[in-house]
Amino acid sequence: MKPLIKKLVEAVGPSGYEGAVRELVKKEVTKLADDVRVDALGNLIVRKGKQRPGGLRIMLSAHMDEIGIIATHIDENGFVRFTTIGGVYPRTLFGGRVQFLNGAFGVISGERLESADRVHSFEKMYIDVGADSKANCPVKIGDLAIFERPMIDLGSRLVAKSMDDRIAVAVLIETLRKLESTPHEVYFVFSTQEEVGTRGATTAAYGIDPDLGIAVDVTGTGDTPKGMRMAVKLGAGPAVKVRDGGMLSDPRVVRWMSDTAEAAKIPYQLEILEAGSTDARAIQLTRAGVPVGCLSIPCRYIHSPSEMVDYSDVVNAVSLLTVLLSNPIQLK
Ligand code: CO
Ligand code: ZN
């Protein structure tokens, strides 16, 4: 899966501008699917299987968008000021590079501060795109950019921007490839605008009206020096979400996912995340409500330009999802 992952994480797709990622995914899934469509918000909705007796209509969701910035002001010397798209932290930006949708690159720097060990606020940062006047600045107000960074392969660990959530996009594509037969009607949704409030999944879930929902996204870990107090770690298997900042998973779905992993001898962990949420929240709260769960890929340094996952967790996530979808489901 590594070449597919590299292609996906190096694509440019900030929230609301997922077109390039969508084209990549479409190329991978078209031969594997029974139906492919794009809705008004840009969600790519891929159906596999027809509902048979005992089968459910299931919505899976992995978001295509990534965090980024948007230009708000260009000064007389061509320096670009910006605001954020999604959850961007000032401490992760300084000295980094951005790539605009039109192909322009820039470096993030900032005004001189009183003390050299302070973190710049966004107000004191700017992007230097190599221009020397407003007239020759390749960037216009309203242009979006992402935090440019090629993937590195450390063997079992992979590091890239937008592992959140392209790693899950790769997991859904690979699951679609592996899923030979299913009693369910499965909708693989590659969603938009998750980082700005699960907006794509909200309309996709309303349109699909599923009996069951599973989001696939990244989650934090507690396995770094003096890091978060969290039981999840890299390499110990994908995590079955119990709770996050925006959602309590349906306990029947948690049991079904955990029991299935145990029966199939696939390693897994239980996840309790203190802050943040996923597309599963949007699915759960659509229409009259839907039982949901979430399968998480453990990830260090989330929302930085160097997000790290363990490849074995990715492979095990595909195995678990494939087993989950291949058999009839009895929630209890
Ligand atoms: Co995110
Ligand atoms: Zn995410």
XYZ file of C-alpha atoms and ligand atoms in Angstrom:
334
model
C 0.000 0.000 0.000
C 2.969 2.341 0.405
C 2.955 3.774 -3.162
C -0.797 4.489 -2.841
C -0.269 6.141 0.560
C 2.546 8.315 -0.822
C 0.385 9.492 -3.728
C -2.487 10.365 -1.395
C -0.549 12.183 1.346
C 1.429 14.268 -1.144
C -1.712 15.455 -2.970
C -2.975 18.972 -2.259
C -6.509 19.145 -0.829
C -7.384 21.661 1.880
C -10.997 21.703 3.131
C -13.449 22.708 0.395
C -10.831 22.150 -2.339
C -10.514 18.360 -2.373
C -10.729 18.029 -6.187
C -7.195 16.694 -6.787
C -7.566 14.047 -4.074
C -11.008 13.098 -5.354
C -9.601 12.490 -8.861
C -6.874 10.227 -7.430
C -9.394 8.218 -5.406
C -11.844 7.994 -8.311
C -9.141 6.417 -10.489
C -8.464 3.765 -7.834
C -12.085 2.841 -7.047
C -13.994 3.016 -10.344
C -13.148 -0.556 -11.449
C -13.937 -1.951 -7.971
C -17.317 -0.331 -7.355
C -20.937 -0.933 -8.353
C -21.646 2.793 -8.411
C -19.637 6.025 -8.040
C -21.087 9.501 -7.647
C -20.154 12.949 -6.348
C -22.656 14.981 -4.324
C -23.111 18.754 -4.090
C -20.496 19.145 -1.329
C -17.925 17.152 -3.298
C -18.163 13.906 -1.314
C -17.148 10.909 -3.435
C -19.747 8.213 -2.712
C -18.812 4.692 -3.787
C -21.277 1.832 -3.447
C -20.394 -1.864 -3.303
C -22.992 -4.633 -2.940
C -26.767 -4.739 -2.882
C -28.683 -5.192 0.349
C -29.602 -8.877 0.805
C -31.830 -10.430 3.519
C -30.136 -9.837 6.883
C -27.889 -7.199 5.333
C -27.631 -3.549 6.331
C -27.007 -0.275 4.575
C -23.596 0.757 5.936
C -21.813 4.079 5.559
C -18.020 4.190 5.944
C -16.347 7.578 5.931
C -12.767 8.809 5.547
C -12.141 12.492 4.912
C -10.158 13.695 1.910
C -9.500 17.227 3.171
C -6.489 18.454 5.126
C -5.781 21.508 7.275
C -4.212 24.578 5.651
C -4.239 28.353 5.414
C -6.019 31.042 3.377
C -4.484 34.361 2.285
C -6.195 37.365 3.868
C -3.924 40.315 2.975
C -0.982 41.116 0.675
C 1.205 44.085 1.611
C 3.060 46.525 -0.691
C 6.204 44.339 -0.552
C 4.381 41.153 -1.492
C 4.263 39.532 1.972
C 1.146 37.425 2.505
C -0.866 37.409 5.740
C -3.211 34.507 6.393
C -5.742 32.799 8.601
C -6.214 29.091 9.209
C -8.394 26.366 7.675
C -9.080 23.781 10.391
C -7.094 23.126 13.581
C -3.650 24.608 12.925
C -1.234 25.243 15.827
C 1.183 28.229 15.620
C 4.083 26.171 17.058
C 4.068 23.788 14.068
C 4.389 26.456 11.356
C 7.557 28.533 11.685
C 10.166 27.797 9.009
C 7.789 25.447 7.222
C 6.732 25.692 3.593
C 3.302 26.089 2.062
C 2.048 25.119 -1.369
C -0.851 27.084 -2.845
C -3.502 25.484 -5.031
C -2.162 27.443 -8.023
C 1.272 25.823 -7.530
C 3.001 28.790 -5.833
C 5.255 27.987 -2.856
C 6.118 30.084 0.190
C 7.992 30.048 3.510
C 6.308 30.845 6.798
C 8.158 33.371 8.932
C 7.199 36.299 11.149
C 7.830 39.693 12.667
C 10.749 40.067 15.073
C 9.692 39.288 18.644
C 11.063 40.740 21.906
C 12.237 37.323 23.029
C 13.577 34.634 20.674
C 11.995 31.706 22.522
C 8.387 32.904 22.132
C 5.978 31.291 19.668
C 4.578 33.689 17.063
C 0.835 34.220 17.036
C -0.768 33.952 13.590
C -1.158 37.767 13.572
C 2.633 38.158 13.680
C 3.356 35.570 10.992
C 3.546 36.082 7.239
C 4.301 33.995 4.152
C 7.216 34.971 1.920
C 6.451 33.748 -1.606
C 9.544 35.302 -3.193
C 7.744 38.388 -4.483
C 8.909 41.966 -3.865
C 5.695 43.817 -4.583
C 1.954 43.348 -4.472
C 1.980 43.445 -8.297
C 4.294 40.450 -8.769
C 2.924 38.389 -5.863
C 1.644 35.068 -7.293
C -0.912 34.790 -4.480
C -4.274 36.566 -4.296
C -6.565 37.147 -1.355
C -8.680 34.026 -0.840
C -6.056 31.614 -2.195
C -5.609 28.443 -0.107
C -2.408 26.550 0.677
C -1.347 23.378 2.503
C 1.794 22.593 4.522
C 4.093 21.110 1.890
C 6.150 18.079 3.015
C 7.108 14.876 1.160
C 6.482 11.498 2.827
C 9.358 9.642 4.462
C 9.385 5.875 4.889
C 11.157 4.829 8.103
C 10.391 1.148 7.564
C 7.517 0.284 9.857
C 6.793 3.972 10.533
C 5.618 6.418 7.864
C 5.762 10.201 8.274
C 3.840 12.748 6.190
C 1.525 15.705 6.208
C -2.189 14.801 6.003
C -1.882 11.257 7.353
C -5.016 12.809 8.904
C -6.920 11.511 7.054
C -5.438 10.247 3.770
C -4.153 7.174 5.614
C -7.821 6.283 6.166
C -8.601 7.096 2.530
C -5.970 4.472 1.643
C -7.540 2.039 4.146
C -10.984 2.416 2.543
C -9.608 1.960 -0.985
C -7.716 -1.178 0.064
C -10.762 -2.546 1.914
C -12.879 -2.039 -1.197
C -10.239 -3.977 -3.142
C -10.177 -6.853 -0.604
C -13.934 -7.127 -0.034
C -14.990 -10.040 -2.226
C -18.600 -10.472 -1.170
C -20.852 -8.790 1.350
C -24.485 -9.229 2.403
C -24.579 -5.459 2.922
C -24.978 -2.403 0.772
C -21.739 -0.636 1.648
C -21.157 3.039 0.913
C -17.507 4.050 0.982
C -17.658 7.818 1.451
C -14.570 9.930 0.793
C -15.799 13.024 2.560
C -15.047 16.731 2.334
C -14.638 19.545 4.885
C -14.158 17.355 7.983
C -11.474 19.634 9.403
C -13.864 22.584 9.469
C -16.673 20.693 11.235
C -17.588 17.352 9.554
C -19.612 19.214 6.920
C -19.279 16.742 4.037
C -20.215 13.725 6.168
C -23.271 15.613 7.406
C -24.875 15.837 3.962
C -23.553 12.440 2.805
C -25.127 10.709 5.823
C -28.433 12.475 5.239
C -28.422 11.379 1.600
C -27.439 7.755 2.257
C -29.680 7.293 5.337
C -27.565 4.362 6.669
C -28.489 1.675 9.247
C -24.931 1.718 10.597
C -21.966 4.087 10.323
C -18.223 3.707 10.775
C -15.726 6.536 10.367
C -12.058 5.775 9.814
C -9.744 8.503 11.070
C -6.556 9.034 13.040
C -6.328 9.276 16.828
C -3.657 10.497 19.245
C -1.250 8.293 21.192
C 0.258 8.333 24.682
C 3.577 6.745 23.698
C 5.890 9.787 23.432
C 8.090 11.388 26.162
C 5.857 13.109 28.739
C 3.020 13.053 26.197
C -0.723 12.706 26.613
C -2.004 10.240 29.204
C -3.598 7.887 26.702
C -3.492 4.087 26.409
C -3.211 4.036 22.584
C 0.211 3.423 21.025
C 1.724 2.970 17.574
C 2.039 -0.605 16.332
C -0.445 -2.250 18.705
C -3.261 -2.420 16.142
C -6.025 -0.085 14.968
C -8.111 1.452 17.763
C -11.813 0.857 18.306
C -13.151 4.190 19.503
C -15.178 4.172 22.701
C -15.432 7.920 23.131
C -14.005 11.189 21.857
C -14.675 14.880 22.429
C -17.805 14.863 20.270
C -19.219 11.365 20.412
C -19.888 8.230 22.424
C -19.728 5.201 20.109
C -22.740 2.899 20.265
C -21.661 0.247 22.832
C -23.119 -2.514 20.636
C -20.914 -1.380 17.756
C -17.844 -1.282 20.033
C -18.606 -4.856 21.157
C -19.165 -6.072 17.579
C -15.893 -4.523 16.401
C -13.862 -5.820 19.378
C -15.377 -9.335 19.319
C -14.757 -9.590 15.573
C -11.113 -8.520 15.991
C -10.618 -11.105 18.738
C -12.259 -13.917 16.772
C -10.129 -13.102 13.705
C -6.963 -12.710 15.844
C -6.378 -9.159 14.584
C -4.641 -6.926 17.154
C -6.681 -3.901 18.289
C -6.789 -1.314 21.064
C -9.593 0.572 22.777
C -9.542 4.332 22.324
C -10.704 7.112 24.593
C -9.749 10.470 23.082
C -10.229 13.538 25.258
C -10.676 16.207 22.566
C -11.565 16.212 18.879
C -14.063 14.180 16.892
C -14.685 12.548 13.506
C -17.245 12.043 10.743
C -18.845 9.365 12.959
C -20.400 12.153 15.003
C -22.111 13.572 11.903
C -23.421 10.125 10.912
C -24.679 9.410 14.432
C -26.698 12.627 14.554
C -28.242 12.512 11.075
C -32.025 12.227 10.646
C -33.465 10.218 13.589
C -30.017 8.924 14.637
C -27.723 6.064 13.556
C -25.674 3.529 15.557
C -22.025 4.358 14.880
C -18.477 3.399 15.690
C -15.071 4.537 14.551
C -11.898 2.696 13.660
C -8.829 4.830 14.360
C -5.292 4.688 13.060
C -2.943 5.649 15.938
C -0.960 8.730 14.892
C 1.715 10.872 16.558
C 2.006 14.649 16.006
C -1.516 15.058 14.574
C -2.100 18.395 12.795
C 1.623 18.981 12.319
C 3.360 18.682 8.923
C 4.976 15.421 10.129
C 2.257 13.026 11.269
C 3.542 9.511 12.050
C 1.708 6.184 11.753
C 2.801 2.560 11.971
C 2.304 0.593 8.768
C 1.202 -2.578 10.605
C -1.746 -0.666 12.127
C -2.796 0.349 8.618
C -2.633 -3.228 7.316
C -4.534 -4.528 10.357
C -7.216 -1.853 9.919
C -7.845 -3.121 6.380
C -8.053 -6.736 7.623
C -10.489 -5.858 10.404
C -12.768 -3.751 8.198
C -12.824 -6.471 5.545
C -13.929 -9.113 8.077
C -16.479 -6.734 9.629
C -18.124 -6.107 6.258
C -17.994 -9.677 4.907
C -20.471 -11.197 7.359
C -24.037 -10.599 8.592
C -24.213 -8.200 11.562
C -26.193 -8.800 14.738
C -25.767 -5.840 17.128
C -26.324 -6.860 20.745
Co -7.785 16.317 11.659
Zn -9.138 13.562 10.630
